[in-house]
Amino acid sequence: MISNIDKSEAIPMLFIPSVEQTAMKTLKKEYALYIHIPYCEKKCHFCSIPVTRFTDEMVLDRYVDALLYELKYKEEFLKKNTLIGIHIGGGTPSVLSVLQIKRLFDFITEMFGKELPEVVFEANPASLTKEKIDVLSQYYNVTLNLGVQTFNSQRLQEINRMNDVEAIKECLRYAMQKENLHVGIDLIVGLPNSKIIDFDNDIKIVRELGIKNIFIYSYRLEEKSFFYNYFKMI
């Protein structure tokens, strides 16, 4: 994490995993770059990650300014070593506007070249528009990963997410028709009040849509989440 800004504010984050030192100092090191967007329209009840509620696009503009400045500041290190992947996570990267997404990807492309290794862009269907999908599809080797979590409308409402399942499906269909865009989804197993049939139905919809990249997570009750505080009181 690289930052000189007051910790009370949302700050840009670049996470560069440590690499084992070799005896040959001249050899390039491999690293993956994590770019953090710590903003959400609203916080999911299972989430314990510190985020800021998105309220003002000007705030995001200033955040992107600071983020690109930090990338530029580390340019020498980033270029002289071997980049093996970029992950843009959060928070909710899809709260960025079309112009902000384009600005970020244009900067990355200018710094590292057009033929980048895989760039994963995390998204929430609630803030992902067709225009944003169009922009992402213009770049090389981008994987759009949607945090679907479940296709059960009731469970989605209970975890404080958009529960329009048909809109989520339409978003996925639109993204999957883009030839230059890889698409994946996250699913969570064992959400509060869920049943085995919920997961069975999720997998059935995955097959119907033809989604090939699926990341399945087991629900965990995390400290500092809404659910943790709720279940602690009862």
GROMACS .gro file of N, CA, C and O in nm, residues 101-219:
model
  476
  101ILE      N    1  -1.376   0.575  -1.609
  101ILE     CA    2  -1.326   0.443  -1.647
  101ILE      C    3  -1.233   0.456  -1.767
  101ILE      O    4  -1.123   0.397  -1.770
  102LYS      N    5  -1.276   0.534  -1.865
  102LYS     CA    6  -1.193   0.554  -1.985
  102LYS      C    7  -1.061   0.621  -1.949
  102LYS      O    8  -0.955   0.581  -2.001
  103ARG      N    9  -1.066   0.718  -1.863
  103ARG     CA   10  -0.944   0.787  -1.823
  103ARG      C   11  -0.847   0.691  -1.754
  103ARG      O   12  -0.726   0.694  -1.780
  104LEU      N   13  -0.897   0.607  -1.666
  104LEU     CA   14  -0.813   0.511  -1.595
  104LEU      C   15  -0.751   0.410  -1.692
  104LEU      O   16  -0.630   0.385  -1.687
  105PHE      N   17  -0.833   0.354  -1.782
  105PHE     CA   18  -0.781   0.254  -1.875
  105PHE      C   19  -0.687   0.315  -1.979
  105PHE      O   20  -0.590   0.251  -2.019
  106ASP      N   21  -0.716   0.436  -2.022
  106ASP     CA   22  -0.625   0.503  -2.116
  106ASP      C   23  -0.488   0.525  -2.051
  106ASP      O   24  -0.384   0.507  -2.115
  107PHE      N   25  -0.488   0.563  -1.924
  107PHE     CA   26  -0.362   0.586  -1.854
  107PHE      C   27  -0.284   0.456  -1.840
  107PHE      O   28  -0.162   0.453  -1.863
  108ILE      N   29  -0.354   0.348  -1.800
  108ILE     CA   30  -0.289   0.218  -1.785
  108ILE      C   31  -0.231   0.171  -1.918
  108ILE      O   32  -0.118   0.120  -1.926
  109THR      N   33  -0.309   0.188  -2.025
  109THR     CA   34  -0.264   0.146  -2.158
  109THR      C   35  -0.143   0.227  -2.202
  109THR      O   36  -0.047   0.173  -2.260
  110GLU      N   37  -0.146   0.356  -2.176
  110GLU     CA   38  -0.033   0.441  -2.213
  110GLU      C   39   0.093   0.402  -2.136
  110GLU      O   40   0.204   0.403  -2.190
  111MET      N   41   0.077   0.364  -2.010
  111MET     CA   42   0.192   0.330  -1.927
  111MET      C   43   0.250   0.193  -1.962
  111MET      O   44   0.372   0.176  -1.970
  112PHE      N   45   0.164   0.094  -1.985
  112PHE     CA   46   0.210  -0.044  -2.001
  112PHE      C   47   0.200  -0.097  -2.143
  112PHE      O   48   0.248  -0.206  -2.172
  113GLY      N   49   0.135  -0.023  -2.232
  113GLY     CA   50   0.118  -0.070  -2.368
  113GLY      C   51  -0.019  -0.132  -2.389
  113GLY      O   52  -0.089  -0.168  -2.293
  114LYS      N   53  -0.059  -0.147  -2.513
  114LYS     CA   54  -0.194  -0.194  -2.544
  114LYS      C   55  -0.215  -0.341  -2.507
  114LYS      O   56  -0.322  -0.379  -2.462
  115GLU      N   57  -0.113  -0.423  -2.529
  115GLU     CA   58  -0.130  -0.567  -2.504
  115GLU      C   59  -0.095  -0.599  -2.359
  115GLU      O   60   0.007  -0.661  -2.327
  116LEU      N   61  -0.184  -0.560  -2.270
  116LEU     CA   62  -0.166  -0.582  -2.128
  116LEU      C   63  -0.192  -0.727  -2.091
  116LEU      O   64  -0.264  -0.798  -2.161
  117PRO      N   65  -0.132  -0.773  -1.977
  117PRO     CA   66  -0.181  -0.899  -1.921
  117PRO      C   67  -0.324  -0.877  -1.873
  117PRO      O   68  -0.377  -0.766  -1.883
  118GLU      N   69  -0.388  -0.978  -1.819
  118GLU     CA   70  -0.529  -0.967  -1.782
  118GLU      C   71  -0.555  -0.850  -1.686
  118GLU      O   72  -0.484  -0.831  -1.589
  119VAL      N   73  -0.659  -0.773  -1.718
  119VAL     CA   74  -0.707  -0.666  -1.631
  119VAL      C   75  -0.846  -0.706  -1.583
  119VAL      O   76  -0.940  -0.715  -1.663
  120VAL      N   77  -0.860  -0.732  -1.453
  120VAL     CA   78  -0.990  -0.769  -1.396
  120VAL      C   79  -1.057  -0.644  -1.340
  120VAL      O   80  -0.997  -0.572  -1.260
  121PHE      N   81  -1.180  -0.621  -1.382
  121PHE     CA   82  -1.258  -0.505  -1.336
  121PHE      C   83  -1.381  -0.555  -1.263
  121PHE      O   84  -1.469  -0.618  -1.322
  122GLU      N   85  -1.386  -0.530  -1.131
  122GLU     CA   86  -1.499  -0.575  -1.052
  122GLU      C   87  -1.618  -0.480  -1.069
  122GLU      O   88  -1.600  -0.358  -1.079
  123ALA      N   89  -1.739  -0.536  -1.071
  123ALA     CA   90  -1.857  -0.453  -1.095
  123ALA      C   91  -1.978  -0.503  -1.017
  123ALA      O   92  -1.989  -0.623  -0.987
  124ASN      N   93  -2.066  -0.410  -0.987
  124ASN     CA   94  -2.196  -0.441  -0.929
  124ASN      C   95  -2.300  -0.415  -1.037
  124ASN      O   96  -2.300  -0.306  -1.097
  125PRO      N   97  -2.388  -0.511  -1.067
  125PRO     CA   98  -2.488  -0.490  -1.172
  125PRO      C   99  -2.571  -0.363  -1.153
  125PRO      O  100  -2.619  -0.306  -1.252
  126ALA      N  101  -2.584  -0.316  -1.029
  126ALA     CA  102  -2.665  -0.197  -1.003
  126ALA      C  103  -2.604  -0.071  -1.061
  126ALA      O  104  -2.676   0.024  -1.095
  127SER      N  105  -2.472  -0.067  -1.075
  127SER     CA  106  -2.406   0.053  -1.126
  127SER      C  107  -2.337   0.031  -1.260
  127SER      O  108  -2.270   0.120  -1.311
  128LEU      N  109  -2.355  -0.086  -1.317
  128LEU     CA  110  -2.292  -0.118  -1.445
  128LEU      C  111  -2.391  -0.093  -1.559
  128LEU      O  112  -2.492  -0.160  -1.572
  129THR      N  113  -2.362   0.006  -1.642
  129THR     CA  114  -2.449   0.040  -1.755
  129THR      C  115  -2.395  -0.018  -1.885
  129THR      O  116  -2.279  -0.060  -1.892
  130LYS      N  117  -2.477  -0.017  -1.988
  130LYS     CA  118  -2.432  -0.063  -2.119
  130LYS      C  119  -2.317   0.023  -2.171
  130LYS      O  120  -2.224  -0.028  -2.235
  131GLU      N  121  -2.323   0.153  -2.142
  131GLU     CA  122  -2.217   0.244  -2.187
  131GLU      C  123  -2.083   0.208  -2.121
  131GLU      O  124  -1.978   0.213  -2.186
  132LYS      N  125  -2.086   0.170  -1.994
  132LYS     CA  126  -1.963   0.130  -1.925
  132LYS      C  127  -1.910  -0.002  -1.980
  132LYS      O  128  -1.788  -0.019  -1.995
  133ILE      N  129  -2.000  -0.093  -2.011
  133ILE     CA  130  -1.958  -0.220  -2.073
  133ILE      C  131  -1.895  -0.193  -2.209
  133ILE      O  132  -1.792  -0.253  -2.245
  134ASP      N  133  -1.954  -0.102  -2.286
  134ASP     CA  134  -1.899  -0.066  -2.418
  134ASP      C  135  -1.756  -0.015  -2.405
  134ASP      O  136  -1.668  -0.052  -2.484
  135VAL      N  137  -1.731   0.070  -2.306
  135VAL     CA  138  -1.597   0.125  -2.285
  135VAL      C  139  -1.499   0.015  -2.250
  135VAL      O  140  -1.390   0.005  -2.307
  136LEU      N  141  -1.535  -0.072  -2.156
  136LEU     CA  142  -1.446  -0.179  -2.113
  136LEU      C  143  -1.411  -0.273  -2.228
  136LEU      O  144  -1.299  -0.325  -2.235
  137SER      N  145  -1.505  -0.293  -2.319
  137SER     CA  146  -1.483  -0.385  -2.431
  137SER      C  147  -1.387  -0.329  -2.536
  137SER      O  148  -1.345  -0.402  -2.626
  138GLN      N  149  -1.351  -0.204  -2.522
  138GLN     CA  150  -1.261  -0.142  -2.619
  138GLN      C  151  -1.113  -0.170  -2.589
  138GLN      O  152  -1.026  -0.139  -2.670
  139TYR      N  153  -1.086  -0.229  -2.471
  139TYR     CA  154  -0.948  -0.251  -2.430
  139TYR      C  155  -0.911  -0.398  -2.439
  139TYR      O  156  -0.996  -0.487  -2.440
  140TYR      N  157  -0.781  -0.423  -2.438
  140TYR     CA  158  -0.728  -0.558  -2.459
  140TYR      C  159  -0.729  -0.639  -2.329
  140TYR      O  160  -0.689  -0.590  -2.225
  141ASN      N  161  -0.777  -0.764  -2.340
  141ASN     CA  162  -0.764  -0.863  -2.232
  141ASN      C  163  -0.829  -0.820  -2.100
  141ASN      O  164  -0.773  -0.838  -1.993
  142VAL      N  165  -0.949  -0.764  -2.109
  142VAL     CA  166  -1.022  -0.722  -1.989
  142VAL      C  167  -1.122  -0.830  -1.947
  142VAL      O  168  -1.195  -0.884  -2.031
  143THR      N  169  -1.122  -0.863  -1.818
  143THR     CA  170  -1.223  -0.951  -1.762
  143THR      C  171  -1.316  -0.869  -1.673
  143THR      O  172  -1.272  -0.807  -1.576
  144LEU      N  173  -1.442  -0.866  -1.709
  144LEU     CA  174  -1.544  -0.799  -1.630
  144LEU      C  175  -1.602  -0.900  -1.533
  144LEU      O  176  -1.662  -1.000  -1.574
  145ASN      N  177  -1.582  -0.877  -1.403
  145ASN     CA  178  -1.631  -0.972  -1.303
  145ASN      C  179  -1.745  -0.909  -1.224
  145ASN      O  180  -1.726  -0.811  -1.153
  146LEU      N  181  -1.865  -0.967  -1.238
  146LEU     CA  182  -1.984  -0.912  -1.173
  146LEU      C  183  -2.011  -0.981  -1.040
  146LEU      O  184  -2.017  -1.104  -1.033
  147GLY      N  185  -2.027  -0.901  -0.936
  147GLY     CA  186  -2.064  -0.956  -0.806
  147GLY      C  187  -2.213  -0.984  -0.801
  147GLY      O  188  -2.290  -0.906  -0.744
  148VAL      N  189  -2.254  -1.094  -0.862
  148VAL     CA  190  -2.397  -1.130  -0.864
  148VAL      C  191  -2.440  -1.177  -0.726
  148VAL      O  192  -2.547  -1.141  -0.676
  149GLN      N  193  -2.360  -1.263  -0.663
  149GLN     CA  194  -2.380  -1.323  -0.530
  149GLN      C  195  -2.490  -1.428  -0.528
  149GLN      O  196  -2.472  -1.536  -0.475
  150THR      N  197  -2.604  -1.398  -0.587
  150THR     CA  198  -2.713  -1.496  -0.602
  150THR      C  199  -2.814  -1.439  -0.701
  150THR      O  200  -2.822  -1.318  -0.719
  151PHE      N  201  -2.890  -1.530  -0.763
  151PHE     CA  202  -2.998  -1.487  -0.852
  151PHE      C  203  -3.133  -1.493  -0.780
  151PHE      O  204  -3.237  -1.483  -0.844
  152ASN      N  205  -3.131  -1.511  -0.649
  152ASN     CA  206  -3.254  -1.515  -0.571
  152ASN      C  207  -3.290  -1.374  -0.527
  152ASN      O  208  -3.218  -1.310  -0.449
  153SER      N  209  -3.403  -1.323  -0.574
  153SER     CA  210  -3.442  -1.185  -0.549
  153SER      C  211  -3.457  -1.155  -0.400
  153SER      O  212  -3.416  -1.048  -0.351
  154GLN      N  213  -3.516  -1.248  -0.326
  154GLN     CA  214  -3.537  -1.228  -0.182
  154GLN      C  215  -3.404  -1.220  -0.108
  154GLN      O  216  -3.382  -1.134  -0.023
  155ARG      N  217  -3.311  -1.312  -0.142
  155ARG     CA  218  -3.178  -1.310  -0.077
  155ARG      C  219  -3.105  -1.180  -0.109
  155ARG      O  220  -3.038  -1.122  -0.023
  156LEU      N  221  -3.116  -1.133  -0.234
  156LEU     CA  222  -3.050  -1.008  -0.273
  156LEU      C  223  -3.103  -0.890  -0.192
  156LEU      O  224  -3.026  -0.804  -0.146
  157GLN      N  225  -3.233  -0.887  -0.173
  157GLN     CA  226  -3.292  -0.779  -0.093
  157GLN      C  227  -3.242  -0.785   0.051
  157GLN      O  228  -3.212  -0.682   0.112
  158GLU      N  229  -3.229  -0.905   0.104
  158GLU     CA  230  -3.186  -0.923   0.243
  158GLU      C  231  -3.040  -0.884   0.265
  158GLU      O  232  -3.002  -0.849   0.376
  159ILE      N  233  -2.958  -0.890   0.160
  159ILE     CA  234  -2.818  -0.851   0.176
  159ILE      C  235  -2.793  -0.708   0.128
  159ILE      O  236  -2.680  -0.664   0.114
  160ASN      N  237  -2.902  -0.635   0.101
  160ASN     CA  238  -2.897  -0.493   0.066
  160ASN      C  239  -2.836  -0.468  -0.072
  160ASN      O  240  -2.759  -0.374  -0.093
  161ARG      N  241  -2.874  -0.552  -0.167
  161ARG     CA  242  -2.830  -0.533  -0.305
  161ARG      C  243  -2.951  -0.519  -0.396
  161ARG      O  244  -3.063  -0.555  -0.360
  162MET      N  245  -2.925  -0.466  -0.517
  162MET     CA  246  -3.032  -0.458  -0.616
  162MET      C  247  -3.090  -0.597  -0.639
  162MET      O  248  -3.015  -0.693  -0.661
  163ASN      N  249  -3.222  -0.610  -0.634
  163ASN     CA  250  -3.282  -0.744  -0.643
  163ASN      C  251  -3.363  -0.766  -0.770
  163ASN      O  252  -3.447  -0.856  -0.777
  164ASP      N  253  -3.336  -0.686  -0.873
  164ASP     CA  254  -3.402  -0.705  -1.003
  164ASP      C  255  -3.322  -0.809  -1.081
  164ASP      O  256  -3.228  -0.777  -1.153
  165VAL      N  257  -3.361  -0.935  -1.066
  165VAL     CA  258  -3.285  -1.046  -1.125
  165VAL      C  259  -3.286  -1.038  -1.277
  165VAL      O  260  -3.185  -1.067  -1.342
  166GLU      N  261  -3.397  -0.997  -1.336
  166GLU     CA  262  -3.403  -0.989  -1.483
  166GLU      C  263  -3.306  -0.883  -1.535
  166GLU      O  264  -3.245  -0.900  -1.641
  167ALA      N  265  -3.292  -0.772  -1.462
  167ALA     CA  266  -3.197  -0.668  -1.502
  167ALA      C  267  -3.054  -0.720  -1.493
  167ALA      O  268  -2.969  -0.687  -1.577
  168ILE      N  269  -3.026  -0.802  -1.391
  168ILE     CA  270  -2.892  -0.861  -1.377
  168ILE      C  271  -2.864  -0.955  -1.494
  168ILE      O  272  -2.756  -0.952  -1.554
  169LYS      N  273  -2.962  -1.036  -1.530
  169LYS     CA  274  -2.946  -1.128  -1.644
  169LYS      C  275  -2.922  -1.050  -1.773
  169LYS      O  276  -2.837  -1.088  -1.855
  170GLU      N  277  -2.996  -0.942  -1.793
  170GLU     CA  278  -2.982  -0.862  -1.914
  170GLU      C  279  -2.844  -0.798  -1.920
  170GLU      O  280  -2.782  -0.790  -2.026
  171CYS      N  281  -2.795  -0.754  -1.806
  171CYS     CA  282  -2.661  -0.696  -1.798
  171CYS      C  283  -2.557  -0.800  -1.840
  171CYS      O  284  -2.464  -0.770  -1.917
  172LEU      N  285  -2.572  -0.921  -1.791
  172LEU     CA  286  -2.479  -1.029  -1.826
  172LEU      C  287  -2.487  -1.065  -1.974
  172LEU      O  288  -2.385  -1.083  -2.040
  173ARG      N  289  -2.608  -1.075  -2.025
  173ARG     CA  290  -2.624  -1.108  -2.168
  173ARG      C  291  -2.557  -1.002  -2.256
  173ARG      O  292  -2.490  -1.036  -2.354
  174TYR      N  293  -2.575  -0.877  -2.220
  174TYR     CA  294  -2.516  -0.768  -2.300
  174TYR      C  295  -2.364  -0.776  -2.296
  174TYR      O  296  -2.297  -0.762  -2.400
  175ALA      N  297  -2.308  -0.798  -2.177
  175ALA     CA  298  -2.162  -0.805  -2.164
  175ALA      C  299  -2.105  -0.926  -2.237
  175ALA      O  300  -2.000  -0.917  -2.301
  176MET      N  301  -2.177  -1.038  -2.231
  176MET     CA  302  -2.125  -1.161  -2.291
  176MET      C  303  -2.126  -1.160  -2.444
  176MET      O  304  -2.058  -1.240  -2.507
  177GLN      N  305  -2.203  -1.069  -2.502
  177GLN     CA  306  -2.203  -1.062  -2.649
  177GLN      C  307  -2.084  -0.982  -2.703
  177GLN      O  308  -2.060  -0.979  -2.823
  178LYS      N  309  -2.009  -0.918  -2.613
  178LYS     CA  310  -1.892  -0.842  -2.655
  178LYS      C  311  -1.775  -0.938  -2.680
  178LYS      O  312  -1.729  -1.006  -2.589
  179GLU      N  313  -1.730  -0.944  -2.805
  179GLU     CA  314  -1.627  -1.041  -2.842
  179GLU      C  315  -1.494  -1.016  -2.770
  179GLU      O  316  -1.419  -1.108  -2.744
  180ASN      N  317  -1.466  -0.891  -2.739
  180ASN     CA  318  -1.336  -0.856  -2.682
  180ASN      C  319  -1.340  -0.845  -2.530
  180ASN      O  320  -1.252  -0.784  -2.470
  181LEU      N  321  -1.441  -0.906  -2.467
  181LEU     CA  322  -1.457  -0.892  -2.322
  181LEU      C  323  -1.483  -1.029  -2.260
  181LEU      O  324  -1.572  -1.101  -2.303
  182HIS      N  325  -1.403  -1.063  -2.160
  182HIS     CA  326  -1.427  -1.185  -2.082
  182HIS      C  327  -1.521  -1.150  -1.967
  182HIS      O  328  -1.510  -1.041  -1.909
  183VAL      N  329  -1.610  -1.241  -1.932
  183VAL     CA  330  -1.709  -1.212  -1.828
  183VAL      C  331  -1.710  -1.324  -1.725
  183VAL      O  332  -1.710  -1.443  -1.758
  184GLY      N  333  -1.708  -1.285  -1.598
  184GLY     CA  334  -1.718  -1.380  -1.489
  184GLY      C  335  -1.814  -1.329  -1.384
  184GLY      O  336  -1.854  -1.211  -1.385
  185ILE      N  337  -1.854  -1.416  -1.292
  185ILE     CA  338  -1.944  -1.373  -1.183
  185ILE      C  339  -1.898  -1.433  -1.051
  185ILE      O  340  -1.830  -1.534  -1.046
  186ASP      N  341  -1.937  -1.366  -0.941
  186ASP     CA  342  -1.920  -1.418  -0.806
  186ASP      C  343  -2.053  -1.471  -0.757
  186ASP      O  344  -2.157  -1.408  -0.778
  187LEU      N  345  -2.049  -1.585  -0.688
  187LEU     CA  346  -2.167  -1.638  -0.618
  187LEU      C  347  -2.128  -1.667  -0.474
  187LEU      O  348  -2.014  -1.709  -0.448
  188ILE      N  349  -2.220  -1.644  -0.381
  188ILE     CA  350  -2.196  -1.675  -0.240
  188ILE      C  351  -2.290  -1.786  -0.197
  188ILE      O  352  -2.412  -1.777  -0.217
  189VAL      N  353  -2.232  -1.890  -0.138
  189VAL     CA  354  -2.311  -2.004  -0.089
  189VAL      C  355  -2.334  -1.988   0.062
  189VAL      O  356  -2.242  -1.951   0.135
  190GLY      N  357  -2.455  -2.014   0.106
  190GLY     CA  358  -2.483  -2.016   0.249
  190GLY      C  359  -2.518  -1.882   0.310
  190GLY      O  360  -2.497  -1.860   0.431
  191LEU      N  361  -2.573  -1.790   0.229
  191LEU     CA  362  -2.618  -1.663   0.284
  191LEU      C  363  -2.727  -1.685   0.389
  191LEU      O  364  -2.799  -1.786   0.382
  192PRO      N  365  -2.742  -1.595   0.487
  192PRO     CA  366  -2.850  -1.611   0.586
  192PRO      C  367  -2.985  -1.634   0.519
  192PRO      O  368  -3.018  -1.570   0.420
  193ASN      N  369  -3.060  -1.729   0.573
  193ASN     CA  370  -3.195  -1.767   0.526
  193ASN      C  371  -3.193  -1.848   0.396
  193ASN      O  372  -3.299  -1.886   0.345
  194SER      N  373  -3.075  -1.871   0.339
  194SER     CA  374  -3.072  -1.945   0.212
  194SER      C  375  -3.091  -2.095   0.233
  194SER      O  376  -3.069  -2.147   0.342
  195LYS      N  377  -3.133  -2.161   0.127
  195LYS     CA  378  -3.153  -2.306   0.128
  195LYS      C  379  -3.073  -2.368   0.014
  195LYS      O  380  -3.028  -2.297  -0.077
  196ILE      N  381  -3.058  -2.498   0.017
  196ILE     CA  382  -2.982  -2.568  -0.086
  196ILE      C  383  -3.041  -2.541  -0.224
  196ILE      O  384  -2.969  -2.524  -0.323
  197ILE      N  385  -3.174  -2.533  -0.231
  197ILE     CA  386  -3.240  -2.510  -0.360
  197ILE      C  387  -3.201  -2.375  -0.420
  197ILE      O  388  -3.201  -2.359  -0.542
  198ASP      N  389  -3.166  -2.279  -0.335
  198ASP     CA  390  -3.123  -2.148  -0.386
  198ASP      C  391  -2.998  -2.163  -0.472
  198ASP      O  392  -2.988  -2.106  -0.581
  199PHE      N  393  -2.901  -2.238  -0.422
  199PHE     CA  394  -2.777  -2.259  -0.498
  199PHE      C  395  -2.804  -2.342  -0.623
  199PHE      O  396  -2.747  -2.316  -0.730
  200ASP      N  397  -2.891  -2.442  -0.611
  200ASP     CA  398  -2.928  -2.522  -0.728
  200ASP      C  399  -2.986  -2.432  -0.838
  200ASP      O  400  -2.953  -2.447  -0.957
  201ASN      N  401  -3.071  -2.341  -0.799
  201ASN     CA  402  -3.132  -2.249  -0.896
  201ASN      C  403  -3.028  -2.153  -0.954
  201ASN      O  404  -3.034  -2.119  -1.073
  202ASP      N  405  -2.933  -2.109  -0.871
  202ASP     CA  406  -2.826  -2.022  -0.921
  202ASP      C  407  -2.746  -2.093  -1.030
  202ASP      O  408  -2.718  -2.035  -1.136
  203ILE      N  409  -2.710  -2.216  -1.006
  203ILE     CA  410  -2.632  -2.292  -1.104
  203ILE      C  411  -2.714  -2.318  -1.231
  203ILE      O  412  -2.661  -2.314  -1.343
  204LYS      N  413  -2.844  -2.339  -1.214
  204LYS     CA  414  -2.931  -2.359  -1.330
  204LYS      C  415  -2.931  -2.235  -1.419
  204LYS      O  416  -2.921  -2.244  -1.542
  205ILE      N  417  -2.937  -2.116  -1.358
  205ILE     CA  418  -2.936  -1.990  -1.435
  205ILE      C  419  -2.800  -1.969  -1.500
  205ILE      O  420  -2.792  -1.922  -1.614
  206VAL      N  421  -2.694  -2.002  -1.427
  206VAL     CA  422  -2.558  -1.992  -1.484
  206VAL      C  423  -2.548  -2.074  -1.613
  206VAL      O  424  -2.494  -2.028  -1.714
  207ARG      N  425  -2.602  -2.194  -1.610
  207ARG     CA  426  -2.600  -2.281  -1.729
  207ARG      C  427  -2.686  -2.224  -1.840
  207ARG      O  428  -2.647  -2.228  -1.958
  208GLU      N  429  -2.802  -2.171  -1.804
  208GLU     CA  430  -2.892  -2.114  -1.906
  208GLU      C  431  -2.825  -1.996  -1.976
  208GLU      O  432  -2.840  -1.978  -2.098
  209LEU      N  433  -2.752  -1.914  -1.900
  209LEU     CA  434  -2.687  -1.796  -1.957
  209LEU      C  435  -2.556  -1.831  -2.029
  209LEU      O  436  -2.506  -1.751  -2.108
  210GLY      N  437  -2.503  -1.949  -1.999
  210GLY     CA  438  -2.378  -1.990  -2.063
  210GLY      C  439  -2.255  -1.924  -2.003
  210GLY      O  440  -2.153  -1.905  -2.071
  211ILE      N  441  -2.261  -1.891  -1.874
  211ILE     CA  442  -2.147  -1.828  -1.806
  211ILE      C  443  -2.043  -1.936  -1.775
  211ILE      O  444  -2.074  -2.038  -1.714
  212LYS      N  445  -1.919  -1.911  -1.815
  212LYS     CA  446  -1.813  -2.011  -1.798
  212LYS      C  447  -1.720  -1.981  -1.681
  212LYS      O  448  -1.657  -2.072  -1.628
  213ASN      N  449  -1.706  -1.854  -1.645
  213ASN     CA  450  -1.616  -1.817  -1.536
  213ASN      C  451  -1.696  -1.785  -1.412
  213ASN      O  452  -1.761  -1.681  -1.404
  214ILE      N  453  -1.691  -1.875  -1.313
  214ILE     CA  454  -1.770  -1.858  -1.191
  214ILE      C  455  -1.676  -1.871  -1.071
  214ILE      O  456  -1.599  -1.966  -1.061
  215PHE      N  457  -1.686  -1.775  -0.980
  215PHE     CA  458  -1.609  -1.780  -0.857
  215PHE      C  459  -1.709  -1.798  -0.743
  215PHE      O  460  -1.794  -1.712  -0.720
  216ILE      N  461  -1.699  -1.911  -0.673
  216ILE     CA  462  -1.796  -1.946  -0.569
  216ILE      C  463  -1.730  -1.931  -0.432
  216ILE      O  464  -1.623  -1.987  -0.407
  217TYR      N  465  -1.794  -1.853  -0.345
  217TYR     CA  466  -1.742  -1.827  -0.212
  217TYR      C  467  -1.841  -1.876  -0.107
  217TYR      O  468  -1.962  -1.869  -0.127
  218SER      N  469  -1.788  -1.925   0.004
  218SER     CA  470  -1.874  -1.963   0.116
  218SER      C  471  -1.897  -1.841   0.205
  218SER      O  472  -1.802  -1.769   0.236
  219TYR      N  473  -2.020  -1.818   0.242
  219TYR     CA  474  -2.052  -1.703   0.328
  219TYR      C  475  -1.983  -1.716   0.463
  219TYR      O  476  -1.982  -1.822   0.525
   0.00000   0.00000   0.00000
